[in-house]
Amino acid sequence: MKRTALILAAAGVLAVVVQRTFTLDDHPIRSLTHPDPAIAALFERFQERSPFRGKIFVEVGALSAAERGALEVRLRDAGYREEPLFQPPPPEQVLELAPLLPAENLRRLLGDEAIRARAEEAISVAALPGGDGYLAALQADPAGLGPALLARLTPGRPAPGGGKLRVYRSPTPLDYGRVEGVHDALLALGDRVHFIGADFFAVENYRAVKRDMLLCSALTLVLNLAIFFLFTGRWALLGLLFLGTAVSYLTGLLAIRAFYAEVFAVVLAYTSTFVGFNNEALVHLAGIEEKSRRRSLLGIWSAIGTTVIGFVVLLFGRSVMVRQMALASLGGTAGFLLFLLAYRGVLRRIRFRALEWPKATVSPGVIAVGCAACTAGIAILGLPRVETRIEEFRFQTPALGEQVAHFSKALDALALENVVAVPVTGPPGDTLAGLGARGLVEPGRHPLALWRSISEQEESLDLLREEYPRAASRLRGLLNGAGIRIETASPLTMRPLDEWEFLDRLGELGPIRWAARVGAQRFVFAGLRPGAAAPAGSALIAMSPRHHYDALLTSLSQDLGWLFLAGLAGMALYLGFLQRSLARVLYVFAPLFPSALVFAACARVTGGSLNIVHVMGFSLVIALALDYTAVAVSSDHGPVELSKVLLTGLSTLATFGVLVLARHPVMRDLGVTVAVGSGVSLLFALFVRLPARLEGGR
Amino acid sequence: MLALLLAAALVAPPAAPLTRDELRARYAGIRSLSADVLQVKEGRFWARPLESQIRLRYTPDRIVWESLSPVRTSVVIEGDHLTVSGAGGQARELSALASDPRVAALLSFIRSLITVDLAAIERDFDVTYGVGELVATPRALSEVKLFERVRIGFDARHELAELELETASERTRLTFLRIVRDPPPPALPAPAAR
C-alpha cells in the first residue's frame, strides 16, 4: 500500500512536470525540413512570402452586406485582422519602379487632366476625418504612379472594390475555441462562401485527435479490462497494467521533452496505444514458473530485445513525428519496466490458466517454402510503391476538401498550383523560354513577361525626368489654392531595372516571391503548366507546399523503409545470438511474409501505395507481434506461455484494432497495419509449431 | 435675476456622467439622419485652419459627406464603394482606395461615429464616459489606429453636439448645428426617474 502511494505521488509529480513543460504542436507537416540545406533555405525563402502562411482567405462575393458584416465581426472577435492581398509599392519604391510603366501610361498620368482630377479628388477626400492619411500618400506619390504600377504588375489580382477575396492575418497563438467558432460560422454559410487557411486544418486535426484520444482510450480500457479479467480473474494484474501505463505515459512524454520542446498532438494520441506494449511485458514477466524459468526468460528477452530494436531504428528516421513516437515508446517501455520492478513479488505470485488446443507441427523446410511462396506472390503482384502524400498525413473533412479543390482550381488557373524553383545561370528570361519550349511553363504568363526592355525603360525615364517635376508642381499649385500644402520629392535616382531587380521588386509587392539567391546560385520561381510535372532527375525543385511536402514525405518514407529493413537485420542477428538456431529465427520471422503478401495484395487491388505510416506500423509489428512467435518458440509452445501469448495478442489487437475507428488518418492507418500484422503473427504463433526437438532453446 | 440663476445652479444636482446604456438606447435603430455641421481642420497639411460648412446625410446603406464651402465637393460612401465629386461636379469612383482594408475600416468607423454606434466604436477603441462626453482611444489591435484620440460631445439632451478627432498630423473638430433623425430621439426620462 505504501509502495503504491509512493508511486502515485511520483506519478503526480511527473504529471505536473509534463503539464508545465509541454507545448502542443498541430502541424506535423510544418516541422519537416528538407535534408539539403540549400533546398530547405530556398523553400523557406519562397514560403516567407507565402500567401497561406499565417493568413486565411475568405471569398465573400455571394454574401449579402449584412452577412458580410456579421462575418467580419466574428472574425475580428476571434482575433483576425484584415489586410490587403497586394500592397501598393511603398513611396520610396514607386519612383524606382516607375520606368516599368510604358511612356503612354506616364503621359496620361502626368497630363494636365489627370493632375486636375487628382487635385479634385484630394480636396474632396481631405475633407473627411482622417483625410490627412490620404494627403500623406499623395505627397509621397503625387502622380498616382503606385496604383498604376500595381495595376500593371499584378494583372491577375482580384478586382478591387468588389471585396470578393478577403485576406485576414491569423491571431497568434491560435485560440482553438475561437477559430472553431469562425470555422463553424463559415460552414453554416454553405457554398456561398469559400475559405482556406492552415488554421482550419489545425482546428479540424485538433478536433479529430481529441476525439480519437478519448474514444480510443476509452474503448481500449474497456476491452482490455474484459480480456484480462476473462483470462486471469485477478484485478491486481489489471491494476498494475493501468497504473503502470499511466507511469509509462508520463515517462514516454518526458522522453520526448528531453529532445523536443513541442510534442505533436498526433503523437499524444498515439500514446493511447501504450497499453498494447505494456500488457506484453506485464504478462510475460508475471507468473514465471520455476521449472520453466530459463525458457520463459529466453522468450522474454527475445520479446523485449526485438521491441527495443524496433523502436531504436525509428530514432534514425528524419521525420520528427516518427522520432517522437519512437522516443515515447522507448521512454514508456523503460518507465513501465521500472514500475514493474517495484512489484516483483506480486508478479511472482500471479498464475495464469493453462489453455490447450491443437497445433500443426511443421518442419522448418515447410515454413521456408511458405515464406518463399509469399515472396513469390509479392513478386507476382509487384512491390507496392512507397509514397506518402500530404493528405495521408492530416485529417481533412469533406467540407475542407471542397475548399482545397476550389482554391486549387483558382491557383491552377493562375499557373500557381505547382511552382518550381529553377536554377539560372544567365538571364532568367532565357531559362524560362527554354522551359517553355519543353512545354513545362508558359513564359507569357510569367510575371517576367511584364518586364520592359532597357531601351523601353529609358524612354519612360526621359518622359519622367521631363514631365514629373512639372506635374508635381501643378498639383501643389492646385492644392495650395484650397489651403492644402504638400511637398513632393524629385525623381533624381531613377534608372532602368534589369530582369533580376524587376523580379525582386515584384516579390516585395505581392504575396509571391519570384526570385531568390541561395549562396552563389540564383533561382527563378515559375508555375508549371496545369498537368505538367517536373521531369524526374531535373534540376527543378518543388516549392508549392503540397508538392514539396509530398516529395519530402515520400523521401522520408523510403528512408524509413530502409531503416525498417536494418531493424529486421538487427533483430535477426540478436535472435540468432539468443536462440542459437536458424530454424527458430525463421519461425519468429515467418508471419511477416504472409503479412507483407496481404499488404501487397491490398495495394494491388486498391491501386494504393505504402505510406510512411504503414512503414511505421511495420516497425511496430516487428516490435510487438514478433514477440508472440519468439515467446511461443522459446517456451516449446508450453500451455501457460501460449495462454499468455493469446492474452497479450488479444490485448494488442484490441488496442490497435480500435484505432480503425479513429478519424485521423495517421492513427487509422497505424491501427490497420498493426492489427493485420499482429493478427497474422498471433494466429501463426498459436496454431503452428516446430517439431518439439527444435523448440525451447534446447 | 443673476443671483437667482446662480442660486439655482448651486442647488442643482451635479451632472452625472453619461452611461453606455443611455447612449445605446438613444442611438439605436437610426434609419436616417441629416445634419448641418461646421468643420474646422488644422494640421500639417493645412496652410491655415480650414473652416468649412458640411452637410451630412446618413442612411444605413449610404453616407453623403458634402462640403458646401469654401469649395463645393462631395464624398459618397455606399457599401464598399467610395465616390467623390469635385468643384467641377464630375463623379469618380475610387475603387482602388476603397478596396484597401485600412480605408474600408476608416469608412466604417466614420459611419459608426455619425450614428454613435457604441458597439462598433468599442471594437476598436477603449471608451471612457464623462459628463456630456465620451473619449475614445485606440486599442492595441485597432484597425483605425490613424486616430489617436476621439471625443464625442453631447448636449444636455444627449444629442450629438461635437466631434473631435486627432491624428498624428491633424485635428478635426465638427460642431453639429442641426440634426434631423428618423426615428426622432426618445424623450429623456425625468431626472428623478433616471
GROMACS .gro file of C-alpha atoms in nm, chain A residues 345-641:
model
  297
  345GLY     CA    1   0.676  -1.012  -0.558
  346VAL     CA    2   0.322  -0.952  -0.683
  347LEU     CA    3   0.421  -1.066  -1.032
  348ARG     CA    4   0.575  -1.388  -0.896
  349ARG     CA    5   0.253  -1.483  -0.718
  350ILE     CA    6   0.027  -1.441  -1.023
  351ARG     CA    7  -0.075  -1.759  -1.202
  352PHE     CA    8  -0.227  -1.797  -1.547
  353ARG     CA    9  -0.478  -2.051  -1.664
  354ALA     CA   10  -0.318  -2.309  -1.894
  355LEU     CA   11  -0.516  -2.349  -2.216
  356GLU     CA   12  -0.467  -2.628  -2.468
  357TRP     CA   13  -0.569  -2.651  -2.833
  358PRO     CA   14  -0.445  -2.846  -3.134
  359LYS     CA   15  -0.142  -2.716  -3.323
  360ALA     CA   16   0.002  -2.801  -3.661
  361THR     CA   17   0.361  -2.918  -3.638
  362VAL     CA   18   0.557  -2.818  -3.946
  363SER     CA   19   0.918  -2.863  -4.035
  364PRO     CA   20   1.146  -2.562  -4.091
  365GLY     CA   21   1.156  -2.663  -4.457
  366VAL     CA   22   0.780  -2.622  -4.490
  367ILE     CA   23   0.797  -2.282  -4.321
  368ALA     CA   24   1.079  -2.181  -4.557
  369VAL     CA   25   0.871  -2.294  -4.855
  370GLY     CA   26   0.572  -2.096  -4.725
  371CYS     CA   27   0.788  -1.785  -4.686
  372ALA     CA   28   0.929  -1.837  -5.035
  373ALA     CA   29   0.576  -1.874  -5.174
  374CYS     CA   30   0.472  -1.549  -5.011
  375THR     CA   31   0.781  -1.379  -5.155
  376ALA     CA   32   0.695  -1.515  -5.499
  377GLY     CA   33   0.337  -1.392  -5.454
  378ILE     CA   34   0.466  -1.044  -5.372
  379ALA     CA   35   0.693  -1.055  -5.677
  380ILE     CA   36   0.396  -1.152  -5.897
  381LEU     CA   37   0.173  -0.881  -5.753
  382GLY     CA   38   0.452  -0.628  -5.773
  383LEU     CA   39   0.620  -0.442  -5.489
  384PRO     CA   40   0.389  -0.163  -5.372
  385ARG     CA   41   0.514   0.192  -5.430
  386VAL     CA   42   0.646   0.362  -5.119
  387GLU     CA   43   0.495   0.707  -5.147
  388THR     CA   44   0.338   0.950  -4.899
  389ARG     CA   45   0.108   1.235  -4.985
  390ILE     CA   46   0.032   1.522  -4.750
  391GLU     CA   47  -0.338   1.429  -4.744
  392GLU     CA   48  -0.249   1.097  -4.579
  393PHE     CA   49  -0.077   1.284  -4.302
  394ARG     CA   50  -0.355   1.509  -4.190
  395PHE     CA   51  -0.723   1.492  -4.117
  396GLN     CA   52  -0.941   1.667  -4.371
  397THR     CA   53  -1.319   1.683  -4.366
  398PRO     CA   54  -1.511   1.669  -4.696
  399ALA     CA   55  -1.600   2.037  -4.642
  400LEU     CA   56  -1.232   2.132  -4.619
  401GLY     CA   57  -1.160   1.907  -4.916
  402GLU     CA   58  -1.410   2.109  -5.122
  403GLN     CA   59  -1.242   2.433  -5.020
  404VAL     CA   60  -0.899   2.296  -5.117
  405ALA     CA   61  -1.037   2.187  -5.455
  406HIS     CA   62  -1.193   2.530  -5.510
  407PHE     CA   63  -0.875   2.724  -5.437
  408SER     CA   64  -0.651   2.471  -5.616
  409LYS     CA   65  -0.860   2.532  -5.928
  410ALA     CA   66  -0.814   2.907  -5.887
  411LEU     CA   67  -0.438   2.867  -5.839
  412ASP     CA   68  -0.424   2.629  -6.135
  413ALA     CA   69  -0.591   2.896  -6.348
  414LEU     CA   70  -0.316   3.139  -6.243
  415ALA     CA   71  -0.049   2.871  -6.311
  416LEU     CA   72   0.047   2.887  -5.942
  417GLU     CA   73  -0.068   2.545  -5.828
  418ASN     CA   74   0.271   2.385  -5.882
  419VAL     CA   75   0.553   2.639  -5.851
  420VAL     CA   76   0.909   2.522  -5.901
  421ALA     CA   77   1.245   2.685  -5.839
  422VAL     CA   78   1.464   2.687  -6.147
  423PRO     CA   79   1.840   2.734  -6.110
  424VAL     CA   80   1.953   3.007  -6.351
  425THR     CA   81   2.300   3.091  -6.478
  426GLY     CA   82   2.226   3.356  -6.744
  427PRO     CA   83   1.929   3.592  -6.781
  428PRO     CA   84   1.615   3.436  -6.629
  429GLY     CA   85   1.413   3.516  -6.943
  430ASP     CA   86   1.629   3.276  -7.147
  431THR     CA   87   1.582   2.998  -6.891
  432LEU     CA   88   1.205   3.045  -6.890
  433ALA     CA   89   1.200   3.043  -7.271
  434GLY     CA   90   1.386   2.710  -7.262
  435LEU     CA   91   1.133   2.561  -7.018
  436GLY     CA   92   0.854   2.699  -7.234
  437ALA     CA   93   0.998   2.524  -7.538
  438ARG     CA   94   0.983   2.196  -7.341
  439GLY     CA   95   0.616   2.258  -7.259
  440LEU     CA   96   0.678   2.291  -6.885
  441VAL     CA   97   0.590   2.658  -6.829
  442GLU     CA   98   0.410   2.932  -7.017
  443PRO     CA   99   0.661   3.220  -7.032
  444GLY     CA  100   0.388   3.457  -7.150
  445ARG     CA  101   0.204   3.411  -6.819
  446HIS     CA  102   0.513   3.452  -6.603
  447PRO     CA  103   0.549   3.796  -6.441
  448LEU     CA  104   0.878   3.837  -6.623
  449ALA     CA  105   0.667   3.895  -6.934
  450LEU     CA  106   0.577   4.232  -6.777
  451TRP     CA  107   0.939   4.340  -6.766
  452ARG     CA  108   1.026   4.607  -7.022
  453SER     CA  109   1.348   4.618  -7.215
  454ILE     CA  110   1.617   4.862  -7.106
  455SER     CA  111   1.554   5.084  -7.413
  456GLU     CA  112   1.179   5.095  -7.337
  457GLN     CA  113   1.253   5.186  -6.978
  458GLU     CA  114   1.491   5.460  -7.096
  459GLU     CA  115   1.208   5.609  -7.299
  460SER     CA  116   0.985   5.617  -6.989
  461LEU     CA  117   1.268   5.767  -6.786
  462ASP     CA  118   1.317   6.050  -7.032
  463LEU     CA  119   0.949   6.134  -7.006
  464LEU     CA  120   0.951   6.111  -6.627
  465ARG     CA  121   1.251   6.341  -6.593
  466GLU     CA  122   1.081   6.598  -6.807
  467GLU     CA  123   0.715   6.574  -6.702
  468TYR     CA  124   0.715   6.455  -6.342
  469PRO     CA  125   0.850   6.776  -6.178
  470ARG     CA  126   0.608   6.985  -6.386
  471ALA     CA  127   0.309   6.766  -6.290
  472ALA     CA  128   0.405   6.766  -5.922
  473SER     CA  129   0.440   7.143  -5.926
  474ARG     CA  130   0.099   7.185  -6.093
  475LEU     CA  131  -0.065   6.958  -5.831
  476ARG     CA  132   0.095   7.155  -5.548
  477GLY     CA  133  -0.039   7.475  -5.701
  478LEU     CA  134  -0.395   7.342  -5.732
  479LEU     CA  135  -0.393   7.215  -5.372
  480ASN     CA  136  -0.246   7.539  -5.241
  481GLY     CA  137  -0.549   7.716  -5.380
  482ALA     CA  138  -0.763   7.503  -5.145
  483GLY     CA  139  -0.536   7.567  -4.845
  484ILE     CA  140  -0.353   7.234  -4.867
  485ARG     CA  141   0.024   7.226  -4.878
  486ILE     CA  142   0.228   6.922  -4.975
  487GLU     CA  143   0.596   6.874  -5.051
  488THR     CA  144   0.693   6.638  -5.330
  489ALA     CA  145   1.020   6.453  -5.388
  490SER     CA  146   1.224   6.489  -5.704
  491PRO     CA  147   1.285   6.175  -5.912
  492LEU     CA  148   1.661   6.203  -5.932
  493THR     CA  149   1.761   5.846  -5.859
  494MET     CA  150   1.569   5.666  -6.130
  495ARG     CA  151   1.742   5.412  -6.353
  496PRO     CA  152   1.635   5.109  -6.559
  497LEU     CA  153   1.589   4.778  -6.375
  498ASP     CA  154   1.732   4.453  -6.506
  499GLU     CA  155   1.531   4.127  -6.500
  500TRP     CA  156   1.655   4.017  -6.158
  501GLU     CA  157   1.590   4.357  -5.998
  502PHE     CA  158   1.244   4.356  -6.151
  503LEU     CA  159   1.160   4.010  -6.010
  504ASP     CA  160   1.297   4.106  -5.666
  505ARG     CA  161   1.088   4.425  -5.652
  506LEU     CA  162   0.780   4.241  -5.773
  507GLY     CA  163   0.819   3.986  -5.494
  508GLU     CA  164   0.805   4.270  -5.243
  509LEU     CA  165   0.471   4.396  -5.376
  510GLY     CA  166   0.270   4.077  -5.398
  511PRO     CA  167   0.221   3.761  -5.199
  512ILE     CA  168   0.458   3.553  -5.412
  513ARG     CA  169   0.834   3.571  -5.439
  514TRP     CA  170   0.966   3.529  -5.792
  515ALA     CA  171   1.342   3.513  -5.744
  516ALA     CA  172   1.586   3.408  -5.475
  517ARG     CA  173   1.954   3.358  -5.423
  518VAL     CA  174   2.095   3.078  -5.210
  519GLY     CA  175   2.471   3.106  -5.175
  520ALA     CA  176   2.604   3.192  -5.518
  521GLN     CA  177   2.316   3.026  -5.705
  522ARG     CA  178   2.024   3.232  -5.834
  523PHE     CA  179   1.681   3.082  -5.881
  524VAL     CA  180   1.370   3.200  -6.057
  525PHE     CA  181   1.030   3.068  -5.947
  526ALA     CA  182   0.781   2.963  -6.211
  527GLY     CA  183   0.444   2.788  -6.211
  528LEU     CA  184   0.432   2.468  -6.414
  529ARG     CA  185   0.161   2.440  -6.677
  530PRO     CA  186  -0.153   2.264  -6.548
  531GLY     CA  187  -0.093   1.890  -6.577
  532ALA     CA  188   0.283   1.929  -6.631
  533ALA     CA  189   0.524   1.767  -6.387
  534ALA     CA  190   0.891   1.827  -6.325
  535PRO     CA  191   1.081   1.558  -6.517
  536ALA     CA  192   1.249   1.302  -6.290
  537GLY     CA  193   1.610   1.394  -6.226
  538SER     CA  194   1.564   1.751  -6.350
  539ALA     CA  195   1.702   2.048  -6.159
  540LEU     CA  196   1.351   2.183  -6.093
  541ILE     CA  197   1.268   2.196  -5.722
  542ALA     CA  198   0.908   2.180  -5.598
  543MET     CA  199   0.816   2.494  -5.399
  544SER     CA  200   0.437   2.471  -5.364
  545PRO     CA  201   0.378   2.322  -5.019
  546ARG     CA  202   0.175   2.025  -5.138
  547HIS     CA  203   0.429   1.915  -5.399
  548HIS     CA  204   0.727   1.999  -5.176
  549TYR     CA  205   0.594   1.805  -4.879
  550ASP     CA  206   0.473   1.515  -5.094
  551ALA     CA  207   0.826   1.474  -5.229
  552LEU     CA  208   0.976   1.516  -4.883
  553LEU     CA  209   0.739   1.272  -4.715
  554THR     CA  210   0.797   1.016  -4.989
  555SER     CA  211   1.172   1.050  -4.940
  556LEU     CA  212   1.127   1.013  -4.563
  557SER     CA  213   0.910   0.704  -4.617
  558GLN     CA  214   1.177   0.544  -4.830
  559ASP     CA  215   1.440   0.623  -4.566
  560LEU     CA  216   1.219   0.471  -4.301
  561GLY     CA  217   1.169   0.164  -4.521
  562TRP     CA  218   1.546   0.113  -4.528
  563LEU     CA  219   1.562   0.164  -4.151
  564PHE     CA  220   1.289  -0.096  -4.111
  565LEU     CA  221   1.497  -0.344  -4.310
  566ALA     CA  222   1.802  -0.252  -4.099
  567GLY     CA  223   1.592  -0.314  -3.788
  568LEU     CA  224   1.492  -0.655  -3.921
  569ALA     CA  225   1.855  -0.742  -3.984
  570GLY     CA  226   1.945  -0.625  -3.632
  571MET     CA  227   1.668  -0.836  -3.483
  572ALA     CA  228   1.775  -1.140  -3.686
  573LEU     CA  229   2.130  -1.106  -3.552
  574TYR     CA  230   2.003  -1.055  -3.197
  575LEU     CA  231   1.767  -1.352  -3.212
  576GLY     CA  232   2.031  -1.566  -3.384
  577PHE     CA  233   2.266  -1.492  -3.095
  578LEU     CA  234   1.998  -1.554  -2.833
  579GLN     CA  235   1.821  -1.855  -2.985
  580ARG     CA  236   2.125  -2.025  -3.143
  581SER     CA  237   1.901  -2.184  -3.408
  582LEU     CA  238   1.829  -2.079  -3.765
  583ALA     CA  239   1.501  -2.273  -3.761
  584ARG     CA  240   1.371  -2.083  -3.460
  585VAL     CA  241   1.476  -1.746  -3.605
  586LEU     CA  242   1.295  -1.840  -3.927
  587TYR     CA  243   0.988  -1.935  -3.723
  588VAL     CA  244   0.993  -1.600  -3.541
  589PHE     CA  245   1.005  -1.401  -3.866
  590ALA     CA  246   0.775  -1.624  -4.070
  591PRO     CA  247   0.448  -1.430  -4.000
  592LEU     CA  248   0.598  -1.122  -4.165
  593PHE     CA  249   0.584  -1.292  -4.505
  594PRO     CA  250   0.206  -1.352  -4.521
  595SER     CA  251   0.154  -1.004  -4.367
  596ALA     CA  252   0.360  -0.848  -4.645
  597LEU     CA  253   0.162  -1.052  -4.901
  598VAL     CA  254  -0.164  -0.915  -4.759
  599PHE     CA  255  -0.036  -0.556  -4.796
  600ALA     CA  256   0.092  -0.618  -5.147
  601ALA     CA  257  -0.246  -0.767  -5.246
  602CYS     CA  258  -0.436  -0.475  -5.090
  603ALA     CA  259  -0.211  -0.221  -5.263
  604ARG     CA  260  -0.264  -0.405  -5.592
  605VAL     CA  261  -0.642  -0.420  -5.555
  606THR     CA  262  -0.688  -0.061  -5.435
  607GLY     CA  263  -0.412   0.087  -5.651
  608GLY     CA  264  -0.272   0.245  -5.335
  609SER     CA  265   0.080   0.275  -5.211
  610LEU     CA  266   0.260   0.220  -4.884
  611ASN     CA  267   0.300   0.544  -4.695
  612ILE     CA  268   0.520   0.649  -4.406
  613VAL     CA  269   0.256   0.549  -4.151
  614HIS     CA  270   0.239   0.194  -4.292
  615VAL     CA  271   0.619   0.167  -4.263
  616MET     CA  272   0.597   0.297  -3.907
  617GLY     CA  273   0.326   0.036  -3.850
  618PHE     CA  274   0.554  -0.239  -3.984
  619SER     CA  275   0.814  -0.134  -3.730
  620LEU     CA  276   0.552  -0.166  -3.459
  621VAL     CA  277   0.456  -0.508  -3.595
  622ILE     CA  278   0.813  -0.634  -3.565
  623ALA     CA  279   0.840  -0.469  -3.225
  624LEU     CA  280   0.516  -0.617  -3.094
  625ALA     CA  281   0.392  -0.908  -3.298
  626LEU     CA  282   0.718  -1.095  -3.334
  627ASP     CA  283   0.707  -1.133  -2.956
  628TYR     CA  284   0.432  -1.393  -2.998
  629THR     CA  285   0.638  -1.623  -3.213
  630ALA     CA  286   0.953  -1.551  -3.010
  631VAL     CA  287   0.784  -1.646  -2.681
  632ALA     CA  288   0.599  -1.944  -2.835
  633VAL     CA  289   0.907  -2.098  -2.991
  634SER     CA  290   1.125  -2.025  -2.685
  635SER     CA  291   0.879  -2.189  -2.447
  636ASP     CA  292   0.824  -2.501  -2.657
  637HIS     CA  293   0.462  -2.390  -2.706
  638GLY     CA  294   0.403  -2.451  -2.336
  639PRO     CA  295   0.034  -2.414  -2.244
  640VAL     CA  296   0.089  -2.141  -1.984
  641GLU     CA  297   0.319  -1.930  -2.204
   0.00000   0.00000   0.00000
